[in-house]
Amino acid sequence: MTRTRIGVISPHAGFSQLAGELAVEMGIDLVIKEYSRTGMGDVLKEWENNHAVEAVVTSEIIAVPLRENTNLPVITVQVSGFDLLAALSKARSVGKRIIIAEYDHLSTMLDVNELDVPFVLYKQKDQLVDMLLNMRHEVDAVVGTMVTVLESAREAGLPAFLVQTNRGFIRCALEKAVRICLISRRDKKLCRSLQAVLNNAYDGIIAVDERGKVVIFNPVAEKITGLTGNQVLERHITAITQENLVCRMLYSNGGSIAGDIVQLGGLPFLLNRVPVSLGPNMAGLVITFQTADKIRQMESKIRKELHRQGLLAKYRFSDLVGRSAMMEETIKEARKYARSNAAVLITGESGTGKELFAHSMHNESARRGGPFVAVNCAALPESLLESELFGYEEGAFTGAKKGGKQGLFALAHGGTIFLDEIGDLGLSLQARLLRVLQQKELLPVGGQRVVPVDVRVISATNRNLPEELEEGAFRVDLYYRLNVLHLHIPPLRMRMEDVPLLFKHFFQRLTGLDYIKEWQINDWLLDKLKEHLWPGNVRELEGFVERYAALGEEDVVNHSTFRHLLAKLWRNEPTDRLSAGSQVLMLKLGHMEEMERQIIEQAISMVNGGKTELARVLGLSRTTLWKKLKKIDKTGG
């Protein structure tokens, strides 16, 4: 478990020393700042925004202004009468004329009237100095709880004594802070768990609190109503029902019902409205709804069996990481394809996440209640792949299982089959696959009877299928059957702004952290990741993060481990990793002449064969290229 990290706002150095000693004994981490009249609000804001501490411990005399400047829990250390008497006793060793000085907005929480000691208040240090200068012939010593009193008395030429805080009281406050932090962590974990449950529930859930405002609106409710959580949360339910017909039907008069059937979007839904008690004379309302047809009940049984067999899509669009315009457009296009039943061909380089898109499209399709079967066409020899795809009858070949075997297409009936590396499929298997797609039926190996199948096909490849068509390595008719809808996944080098997000995502998943602190990895280091082109795409980046997480950072100041791994990555980067004609240039946006210079300079380092070959690759004549090179030399490029 992560050590508890507590902030301490200390009234004086003695308090700081005691708190530091106790932190070592208790095994907790402290961030200590001594109190001042200004700047405390900024300190607290920084702690809170950067998650630097989980709670604040301070003296009771300065707690009030601190609480006004933070949402962090503030635990106070009391000033006891014994502590005050001890300070007064020391002061009386100097003389009998003693005063207690304190800020006028603070409270010592002590009854000084019974002690028969004058009590003076001040707002500024200069004001206190002036008061003490005027009183120095009438006062022998000054007692206070803040270091400001010591400084002011010294300037006025008077001895001063601090009220020292009791060590035991500081320990009690720190122990209380630790307990509060642990409770807070538990509550946050519970909230995350509840949110995960709500987000993944198959029922639509809407909750209204005692004020009549919507406090829960889960993704299913969003999908059915067409509204987003941002549009409805913390708004009054009656205002929402006036704007949205579906919400008006769900809420109706807000009365309690159980198992009513309502038509929403042309589909029957089972609706429940349950009032819930939120305390004395306070009541809220929970609305749940789900499709009510009998297929729903059958689907539940089927899904249990599919789960047992592992035939479920694991990923959703929410699992895809990326905020670049290119990635957002790709996800938007994939969501549209998910609504269709047509075949989808996903293209993209190896490691770009083609399978994640296939899973996500299935999970957002009308077939999400059916099976999702994934098969890698390059992982098995053709003879074995045929029997795996289409199944076989008993005795079909030597070693065939008794009773035969159901093929993957049959297992995917009513759902989706994902054919990865479809470009590696042999021509004979391509012909059989084409028949299945055209006739929507298959013939098991060694079988005599065709089996009808209802399957949506999503295929993927990192090959250039149009080139394969020209070479005769892939059937034209099958290509057009698979490529009804085409989704291209951009390589990571084309969306470099997503690299830091992906690094953080993988790092948090591997380390179990809720967030990454500045000392673990900073934005400057994450930007350095963009200097590598990631030919292995997201898969390569994930491997890099796994290595970094496994090794651990040896130097949290200079991040030497991170830098070493990145340098090794650059060192091992092959110069010819991309085929001729597809070399990638990295350009800094600027004037056209400047970008042209960058292109020529980088092309020189990539092209072998002299200026003739360089001119050919750039599409320039030798004369034009010579003039441009001469111009670059003159400008010092």
XYZ file of C-alpha atoms in Angstrom:
637
model
C 0.000 0.000 0.000
C 1.210 3.507 -0.852
C 2.520 5.400 2.198
C 0.219 8.080 3.509
C 1.367 11.585 2.532
C 0.278 14.396 4.856
C 0.866 18.132 4.641
C 1.801 20.027 7.788
C 1.304 23.786 8.185
C 3.513 24.507 11.169
C 3.205 27.529 13.508
C 6.908 27.393 14.410
C 10.137 25.401 13.989
C 9.612 23.360 17.157
C 6.291 22.098 15.861
C 7.956 21.166 12.552
C 10.732 19.236 14.309
C 8.315 17.221 16.456
C 6.096 16.413 13.469
C 9.114 15.262 11.449
C 10.336 12.971 14.242
C 6.870 11.447 14.657
C 6.535 10.855 10.897
C 9.679 8.699 10.959
C 8.309 6.699 13.887
C 4.890 6.247 12.274
C 6.134 5.462 8.744
C 4.306 8.300 7.001
C 5.482 10.978 4.584
C 5.161 14.648 5.518
C 5.359 17.827 3.457
C 6.031 20.629 5.968
C 5.494 24.366 5.430
C 5.758 26.988 8.164
C 2.761 29.304 8.439
C 2.914 32.857 7.136
C 0.291 35.551 6.769
C 0.478 35.340 2.962
C 0.905 32.557 0.450
C -0.791 29.763 2.401
C -3.697 29.662 -0.044
C -1.301 29.073 -2.947
C 0.486 26.299 -1.044
C -2.782 24.521 -0.301
C -3.984 24.930 -3.890
C -0.744 23.452 -5.225
C -0.977 20.500 -2.822
C -4.568 19.849 -3.806
C -4.160 20.217 -7.593
C -1.015 18.080 -7.734
C -2.367 15.430 -5.324
C 0.764 16.077 -3.258
C -0.929 15.333 0.060
C -4.114 13.608 1.207
C -4.774 15.653 4.367
C -3.420 18.659 6.283
C -2.370 18.784 9.938
C -1.910 22.138 11.645
C -2.176 23.914 14.960
C -5.698 24.728 16.078
C -4.835 28.408 16.266
C -4.363 28.688 12.481
C -6.867 26.105 11.241
C -9.741 28.504 10.431
C -8.088 30.454 7.559
C -6.627 27.230 6.155
C -10.007 25.495 5.940
C -11.320 28.442 3.949
C -8.689 27.846 1.247
C -8.820 24.076 0.627
C -11.076 21.073 0.155
C -8.505 18.835 1.818
C -9.403 17.557 5.305
C -7.731 19.755 7.962
C -6.905 18.064 11.280
C -5.929 20.311 14.183
C -3.494 19.951 17.073
C -4.860 21.497 20.236
C -2.963 23.899 22.453
C -3.464 22.635 26.004
C -3.658 24.648 29.211
C -0.589 22.786 30.443
C 1.433 23.994 27.443
C 0.376 27.577 28.112
C 1.184 27.322 31.825
C 4.631 25.943 30.971
C 5.331 28.944 28.724
C 4.035 31.378 31.363
C 6.221 29.729 33.984
C 9.296 30.319 31.838
C 8.236 33.913 31.233
C 7.809 34.574 34.978
C 11.464 33.656 35.485
C 12.151 36.954 33.732
C 9.520 39.065 35.480
C 5.958 39.223 36.652
C 4.592 41.628 34.016
C 3.630 39.223 31.207
C 1.304 39.560 28.230
C -0.007 37.006 25.708
C 0.076 38.187 22.077
C -1.911 36.583 19.245
C -3.378 37.307 15.789
C -6.811 38.825 16.154
C -8.436 36.320 13.728
C -7.085 33.295 15.543
C -8.189 31.604 18.726
C -5.974 29.982 21.335
C -9.015 28.071 22.605
C -7.803 28.820 26.136
C -9.510 30.661 28.969
C -6.791 33.204 29.724
C -9.088 35.235 31.942
C -8.607 32.754 34.794
C -4.841 33.223 34.515
C -5.028 36.978 35.094
C -2.698 37.643 32.160
C -3.316 40.514 29.704
C -4.187 39.350 26.209
C -3.371 41.558 23.180
C -4.411 41.065 19.542
C -2.700 42.280 16.391
C -3.301 42.091 12.648
C 0.180 42.721 11.265
C 3.660 42.115 12.553
C 4.483 45.831 12.332
C 1.438 46.598 14.463
C 2.623 44.159 17.127
C 6.126 45.633 17.107
C 4.668 49.126 17.645
C 2.457 47.898 20.513
C 5.375 46.162 22.209
C 7.613 49.216 21.785
C 4.975 51.332 23.508
C 4.578 48.752 26.291
C 8.183 47.685 26.808
C 8.591 49.706 30.031
C 5.423 48.092 31.389
C 6.095 44.493 30.242
C 8.792 42.024 31.311
C 8.091 39.230 28.816
C 5.762 38.185 25.971
C 4.133 34.763 25.421
C 2.701 33.614 22.062
C 1.906 30.608 19.891
C 3.428 31.940 16.652
C 7.010 32.593 15.682
C 5.916 36.122 14.708
C 5.627 36.920 18.423
C 9.278 35.965 18.965
C 10.434 38.105 16.053
C 8.344 41.130 17.095
C 9.445 40.914 20.742
C 13.068 40.696 19.659
C 12.686 43.917 17.620
C 11.031 45.594 20.615
C 13.839 44.457 22.904
C 11.656 42.150 24.977
C 12.146 38.488 25.880
C 9.498 36.165 24.386
C 8.458 32.566 24.976
C 6.590 30.220 22.611
C 3.786 27.962 23.747
C 5.276 24.615 22.724
C 2.791 22.088 21.356
C 2.554 18.783 23.204
C 4.196 15.887 21.339
C 1.341 13.558 22.202
C -1.232 15.930 20.745
C 0.713 16.107 17.465
C 0.853 12.297 17.331
C -2.915 12.095 17.896
C -3.543 14.547 15.063
C -1.250 12.627 12.691
C -2.924 9.319 13.593
C -6.329 10.854 12.945
C -5.106 12.198 9.588
C -3.901 8.716 8.598
C -7.288 7.214 9.476
C -9.089 9.886 7.457
C -6.794 9.244 4.468
C -7.469 5.500 4.572
C -11.222 6.084 4.769
C -10.983 8.536 1.861
C -9.076 6.004 -0.226
C -11.664 3.350 0.532
C -14.507 5.695 -0.421
C -12.806 6.652 -3.692
C -12.275 2.991 -4.539
C -15.916 2.282 -3.750
C -17.015 5.158 -5.990
C -14.837 3.863 -8.845
C -16.281 0.374 -8.393
C -19.839 1.718 -8.372
C -19.147 3.779 -11.483
C -17.710 0.721 -13.229
C -20.831 -1.266 -12.333
C -23.132 1.455 -13.649
C -21.129 1.900 -16.840
C -21.168 -1.807 -17.629
C -24.735 -2.631 -16.624
C -26.980 -3.936 -19.414
C -29.951 -2.098 -17.906
C -30.586 1.580 -18.392
C -30.301 3.321 -15.015
C -31.472 6.822 -14.092
C -31.377 8.053 -10.484
C -33.010 11.215 -9.133
C -32.091 12.652 -5.724
C -34.281 14.323 -3.094
C -33.995 17.650 -4.949
C -35.464 16.110 -8.090
C -32.120 16.386 -9.897
C -30.581 13.595 -11.981
C -27.459 12.170 -10.308
C -26.970 8.907 -12.258
C -27.374 8.472 -16.015
C -25.497 5.411 -17.267
C -24.340 4.660 -20.860
C -27.379 2.484 -21.654
C -29.653 5.350 -20.627
C -27.612 7.628 -22.882
C -28.018 5.273 -25.829
C -31.773 4.762 -25.386
C -32.655 8.418 -24.736
C -30.169 9.986 -27.141
C -28.941 12.295 -24.384
C -25.504 12.413 -22.786
C -24.710 12.514 -19.104
C -23.375 16.051 -19.468
C -26.773 17.165 -20.781
C -28.804 15.819 -17.862
C -26.700 15.416 -14.726
C -27.577 17.908 -11.957
C -30.595 19.095 -13.944
C -34.165 18.777 -12.641
C -35.959 15.727 -14.022
C -39.086 17.700 -14.977
C -37.034 20.036 -17.188
C -35.523 17.029 -18.963
C -38.879 15.306 -19.495
C -40.214 18.449 -21.168
C -37.373 18.260 -23.718
C -37.110 14.497 -24.319
C -40.014 12.156 -25.130
C -38.242 8.963 -24.020
C -37.394 10.478 -20.619
C -40.988 11.662 -20.285
C -42.230 8.103 -20.858
C -39.697 6.667 -18.418
C -40.434 9.147 -15.640
C -44.148 9.700 -16.305
C -45.551 10.964 -12.995
C -42.641 9.660 -10.921
C -44.824 7.045 -9.261
C -43.680 3.592 -8.201
C -44.135 0.827 -10.794
C -42.646 -2.641 -11.280
C -42.402 -4.588 -14.526
C -44.446 -2.272 -16.776
C -43.953 -2.636 -20.533
C -43.366 0.568 -22.492
C -42.505 1.107 -26.152
C -39.264 2.997 -26.625
C -37.968 3.513 -30.133
C -40.275 0.803 -31.432
C -38.975 -1.796 -28.963
C -40.690 -3.116 -25.848
C -38.874 -2.314 -22.601
C -39.430 -3.598 -19.086
C -39.618 -0.540 -16.816
C -39.207 -0.218 -13.052
C -39.462 2.938 -10.912
C -38.469 2.491 -7.278
C -38.584 5.284 -4.648
C -35.565 5.150 -2.315
C -35.142 6.673 1.136
C -32.263 9.107 1.471
C -32.898 10.013 5.106
C -35.661 11.531 7.248
C -38.318 13.104 5.009
C -36.029 12.734 1.966
C -36.721 10.419 -0.952
C -35.185 9.860 -4.367
C -36.155 7.719 -7.342
C -34.324 5.007 -9.308
C -35.519 4.151 -12.825
C -34.286 0.955 -14.502
C -35.314 -0.395 -17.895
C -34.333 -3.243 -20.207
C -35.627 -4.914 -23.387
C -38.522 -7.135 -22.467
C -38.802 -9.704 -25.288
C -38.188 -13.369 -24.647
C -35.042 -13.325 -26.763
C -33.480 -11.379 -23.916
C -33.923 -14.345 -21.606
C -32.470 -16.729 -24.170
C -29.571 -14.348 -24.761
C -28.693 -14.512 -21.072
C -28.343 -18.287 -21.254
C -26.397 -18.114 -24.502
C -24.005 -15.515 -23.125
C -23.243 -17.718 -20.123
C -22.272 -20.499 -22.487
C -20.286 -18.131 -24.687
C -18.461 -16.847 -21.626
C -17.599 -20.416 -20.680
C -16.180 -20.994 -24.162
C -14.395 -17.631 -24.250
C -16.304 -16.446 -27.352
C -16.779 -12.859 -26.238
C -15.392 -9.574 -27.534
C -13.151 -8.098 -24.828
C -12.768 -4.504 -25.938
C -15.008 -1.501 -26.475
C -14.498 1.858 -28.127
C -13.929 3.325 -24.667
C -10.777 1.180 -24.445
C -9.246 2.859 -27.502
C -6.745 5.532 -26.469
C -6.251 8.550 -28.692
C -7.320 12.171 -28.989
C -5.730 13.001 -32.320
C -8.062 14.171 -35.049
C -7.052 11.185 -37.188
C -7.825 8.673 -34.425
C -11.112 10.335 -33.480
C -12.203 10.281 -37.120
C -11.286 6.583 -37.384
C -13.287 5.740 -34.248
C -16.231 7.795 -35.530
C -16.147 5.874 -38.821
C -15.898 2.523 -36.996
C -18.918 3.391 -34.827
C -20.941 3.974 -38.002
C -19.804 0.626 -39.399
C -20.830 -1.063 -36.127
C -24.462 -0.218 -36.886
C -24.299 -2.070 -40.197
C -24.341 -5.818 -40.836
C -22.036 -5.564 -43.868
C -18.550 -7.075 -44.052
C -15.686 -4.827 -42.918
C -12.084 -4.944 -44.074
C -9.665 -3.356 -41.604
C -6.267 -2.415 -42.996
C -3.223 -1.007 -41.281
C 0.314 -1.811 -40.305
C 1.097 -4.487 -37.759
C 0.580 -3.325 -34.176
C -1.900 -0.530 -34.902
C -4.780 -2.174 -33.003
C -6.904 -3.675 -35.774
C -8.238 -6.408 -33.490
C -9.310 -3.842 -30.850
C -11.448 -2.145 -33.496
C -12.994 -5.468 -34.503
C -13.903 -6.246 -30.871
C -15.303 -2.730 -30.394
C -17.455 -2.820 -33.525
C -18.965 -6.143 -32.441
C -19.701 -4.835 -28.952
C -21.531 -1.834 -30.371
C -23.410 -3.780 -33.043
C -26.833 -5.404 -32.982
C -24.954 -8.724 -32.715
C -23.300 -7.884 -29.388
C -25.458 -10.538 -27.691
C -24.012 -13.203 -29.988
C -20.591 -14.831 -30.089
C -17.379 -13.154 -31.212
C -14.865 -15.588 -32.706
C -11.345 -14.435 -33.616
C -8.976 -16.508 -35.754
C -5.494 -15.695 -37.053
C -5.304 -16.979 -40.627
C -1.489 -16.861 -40.572
C -1.110 -18.892 -37.378
C -2.182 -22.279 -38.777
C -1.199 -24.295 -41.855
C -3.837 -24.276 -44.599
C -4.863 -27.920 -44.127
C -5.543 -27.387 -40.427
C -7.083 -23.946 -40.882
C -9.736 -25.346 -43.234
C -11.018 -27.821 -40.649
C -10.846 -25.139 -37.922
C -12.906 -22.687 -39.952
C -15.515 -25.021 -41.396
C -15.401 -27.991 -39.027
C -15.271 -31.646 -40.010
C -17.261 -34.857 -39.810
C -16.171 -37.954 -37.959
C -13.640 -39.942 -40.001
C -12.967 -37.066 -42.390
C -9.211 -37.607 -42.053
C -6.702 -39.503 -39.964
C -6.783 -38.230 -36.399
C -10.242 -36.654 -36.731
C -12.058 -36.422 -33.405
C -14.827 -38.922 -32.810
C -18.148 -37.277 -33.517
C -16.465 -34.596 -35.626
C -15.899 -30.983 -34.680
C -17.888 -27.801 -35.065
C -16.033 -25.133 -37.059
C -15.395 -21.561 -36.017
C -17.956 -20.239 -38.506
C -20.623 -22.428 -36.927
C -19.558 -21.281 -33.440
C -19.924 -17.675 -34.596
C -23.515 -18.202 -35.783
C -25.609 -15.200 -34.803
C -22.503 -13.161 -34.044
C -19.236 -12.001 -35.607
C -16.160 -13.808 -36.889
C -12.906 -11.866 -37.054
C -10.459 -13.136 -39.685
C -7.104 -11.606 -38.856
C -4.244 -11.679 -41.392
C -6.748 -12.482 -44.170
C -4.067 -11.692 -46.750
C -2.218 -14.870 -45.734
C -5.136 -17.111 -46.707
C -4.331 -19.576 -49.522
C -6.240 -19.466 -52.821
C -8.103 -22.748 -52.227
C -9.342 -21.571 -48.842
C -10.258 -18.222 -50.379
C -12.620 -20.070 -52.745
C -14.315 -21.904 -49.858
C -14.608 -18.701 -47.848
C -16.181 -16.931 -50.819
C -18.877 -19.597 -51.020
C -19.701 -19.191 -47.333
C -20.041 -15.430 -47.775
C -22.170 -15.756 -50.919
C -24.416 -18.658 -49.947
C -24.405 -18.099 -46.160
C -23.871 -21.812 -45.688
C -20.871 -24.087 -45.223
C -19.927 -27.686 -45.840
C -17.788 -29.281 -43.112
C -14.695 -31.183 -44.245
C -15.809 -34.736 -45.149
C -19.464 -33.753 -44.752
C -22.426 -34.330 -47.058
C -24.851 -31.773 -45.647
C -24.548 -28.001 -45.787
C -24.993 -25.983 -42.599
C -26.639 -22.529 -42.796
C -24.758 -19.799 -40.933
C -25.627 -16.205 -40.060
C -22.295 -14.526 -39.433
C -20.945 -11.036 -39.889
C -17.368 -11.079 -41.176
C -14.760 -8.562 -40.069
C -11.350 -9.180 -41.621
C -8.013 -7.488 -41.203
C -4.646 -7.402 -42.940
C -1.403 -5.452 -42.965
C -0.770 -6.413 -46.588
C -1.449 -4.312 -49.672
C -4.362 -6.334 -51.071
C -4.700 -4.288 -54.309
C -1.109 -5.315 -55.139
C -1.962 -8.918 -54.229
C -4.887 -8.734 -56.672
C -2.596 -7.622 -59.499
C -0.183 -10.449 -58.707
C -2.995 -13.013 -58.582
C -2.298 -13.879 -54.951
C -5.764 -12.819 -53.786
C -9.137 -13.378 -55.430
C -10.808 -10.272 -56.802
C -14.344 -11.523 -56.062
C -13.439 -12.355 -52.452
C -11.762 -8.964 -52.021
C -14.931 -7.122 -52.959
C -17.001 -9.394 -50.711
C -14.762 -8.577 -47.743
C -14.239 -4.920 -48.595
C -17.852 -3.729 -48.500
C -16.850 -1.318 -45.711
C -13.203 -0.311 -45.448
C -11.579 0.950 -42.252
C -7.929 2.017 -42.288
C -6.127 2.308 -38.943
C -3.465 5.036 -39.081
C 0.069 4.131 -37.981
C 1.320 5.633 -34.741
C 3.790 7.913 -36.556
C 0.813 9.635 -38.207
C -0.751 10.494 -34.830
C 2.243 11.331 -32.667
C 0.124 13.447 -30.303
C -1.356 10.181 -29.017
C 2.034 8.775 -27.936
C 2.090 10.445 -24.463
C -1.511 9.369 -23.818
C -0.726 5.779 -24.784
C 2.401 5.763 -22.605
C 0.434 6.961 -19.580
C -2.356 4.461 -20.290
C 0.012 1.483 -20.449
C 2.120 2.705 -17.520
C -0.905 3.135 -15.259
C -2.304 -0.249 -16.281
C 1.017 -2.009 -15.600
C 1.753 -0.242 -12.308
C -1.810 -0.021 -10.993
C -1.470 3.734 -10.391
C -4.473 6.043 -10.564
C -2.307 8.864 -11.889
C 1.338 9.474 -12.794
C 3.301 11.886 -10.635
C 5.773 14.416 -12.012
C 8.769 12.593 -10.567
C 7.727 9.370 -12.291
C 7.486 10.818 -15.780
C 7.136 14.390 -17.026
C 5.838 16.023 -20.188
C 9.337 16.775 -21.498
C 10.263 13.084 -21.435
C 6.963 12.100 -23.010
C 7.619 14.555 -25.841
C 10.978 12.835 -26.436
C 9.005 9.698 -27.314
C 7.707 11.523 -30.380
C 11.216 11.611 -31.863
C 10.999 7.857 -32.533
C 8.812 6.840 -35.486
C 7.543 3.638 -33.817
C 7.670 1.302 -36.821
C 6.100 -1.369 -34.602
C 3.271 1.064 -33.791
C 1.244 0.751 -30.561
C 2.519 -2.782 -29.919
C 6.122 -1.509 -29.945
C 5.233 1.361 -27.600
C 3.491 -1.054 -25.222
C 6.621 -3.222 -25.172
C 8.734 -0.159 -24.372
C 6.458 0.732 -21.442
C 6.554 -2.872 -20.172
C 10.367 -2.769 -20.149
C 10.381 0.557 -18.328
C 7.839 -0.594 -15.744
C 9.711 -3.871 -15.216
C 13.096 -2.214 -14.722
C 11.822 0.638 -12.559
C 13.300 4.135 -12.560
C 16.694 4.162 -10.819
C 17.097 7.948 -10.903
C 13.845 9.839 -10.331
C 15.610 13.176 -10.843
C 17.311 12.562 -14.181
C 15.203 9.566 -15.306
C 18.310 7.726 -16.435
C 16.498 4.413 -16.996
C 13.947 6.050 -19.285
C 16.646 7.883 -21.216
C 18.739 4.717 -21.559
C 15.816 2.708 -22.952
C 14.931 5.510 -25.359
C 18.540 5.844 -26.537
C 18.669 2.090 -27.075
C 15.473 2.347 -29.091
C 17.004 5.006 -31.342
C 20.269 3.078 -31.604
C 18.503 -0.077 -32.768
C 16.179 1.735 -35.149
C 16.843 0.289 -38.630
C 17.545 2.886 -41.304
C 15.856 0.780 -43.981
C 12.802 -0.237 -42.016
C 10.491 1.211 -44.691
C 10.511 0.128 -48.297
C 11.724 2.450 -51.026
C 9.189 5.053 -51.946
C 7.576 4.940 -48.476
C 10.270 6.605 -46.400
C 8.868 8.894 -43.700
C 10.108 12.446 -43.236
C 9.757 14.498 -40.054
C 9.116 18.163 -40.902
C 8.897 21.194 -38.666
C 6.080 23.445 -39.850
C 7.376 26.689 -41.321
C 7.758 28.632 -44.597
C 7.605 26.580 -47.804
C 11.273 27.252 -48.565
C 12.289 26.050 -45.089
C 10.199 22.859 -45.378
C 11.609 22.242 -48.875
C 15.112 22.498 -47.404
C 14.198 19.957 -44.712
C 12.817 17.551 -47.344
C 15.952 17.727 -49.513
C 18.347 17.366 -46.570
C 16.522 14.321 -45.197
C 16.171 12.792 -48.668
C 19.955 13.049 -49.190
C 20.532 10.846 -46.131
C 17.939 8.289 -47.274
C 18.616 7.921 -51.002
C 21.596 5.968 -52.269
C 22.804 6.433 -55.853
C 23.886 10.031 -56.069
C 22.140 13.139 -57.340
C 20.579 11.383 -60.355
C 18.658 8.986 -58.117
C 17.875 11.808 -55.666
C 16.402 13.909 -58.484
C 14.323 10.933 -59.665
C 12.904 10.236 -56.197
C 12.054 13.927 -55.650
C 10.573 14.268 -59.165
C 12.998 17.019 -60.150
C 15.353 17.495 -63.075
C 19.085 17.373 -62.298
C 19.320 21.101 -63.149
C 16.504 22.062 -60.782
C 17.950 19.879 -58.024
C 21.418 21.430 -58.554
C 19.950 24.948 -58.203
C 18.101 24.047 -55.005
C 21.195 22.413 -53.478
C 23.265 25.476 -54.350
C 20.648 27.729 -52.687
C 20.735 25.575 -49.526
C 24.563 25.856 -49.396
C 24.346 29.646 -49.634
C 21.890 29.900 -46.761
C 24.033 27.673 -44.572
C 21.529 24.766 -44.522
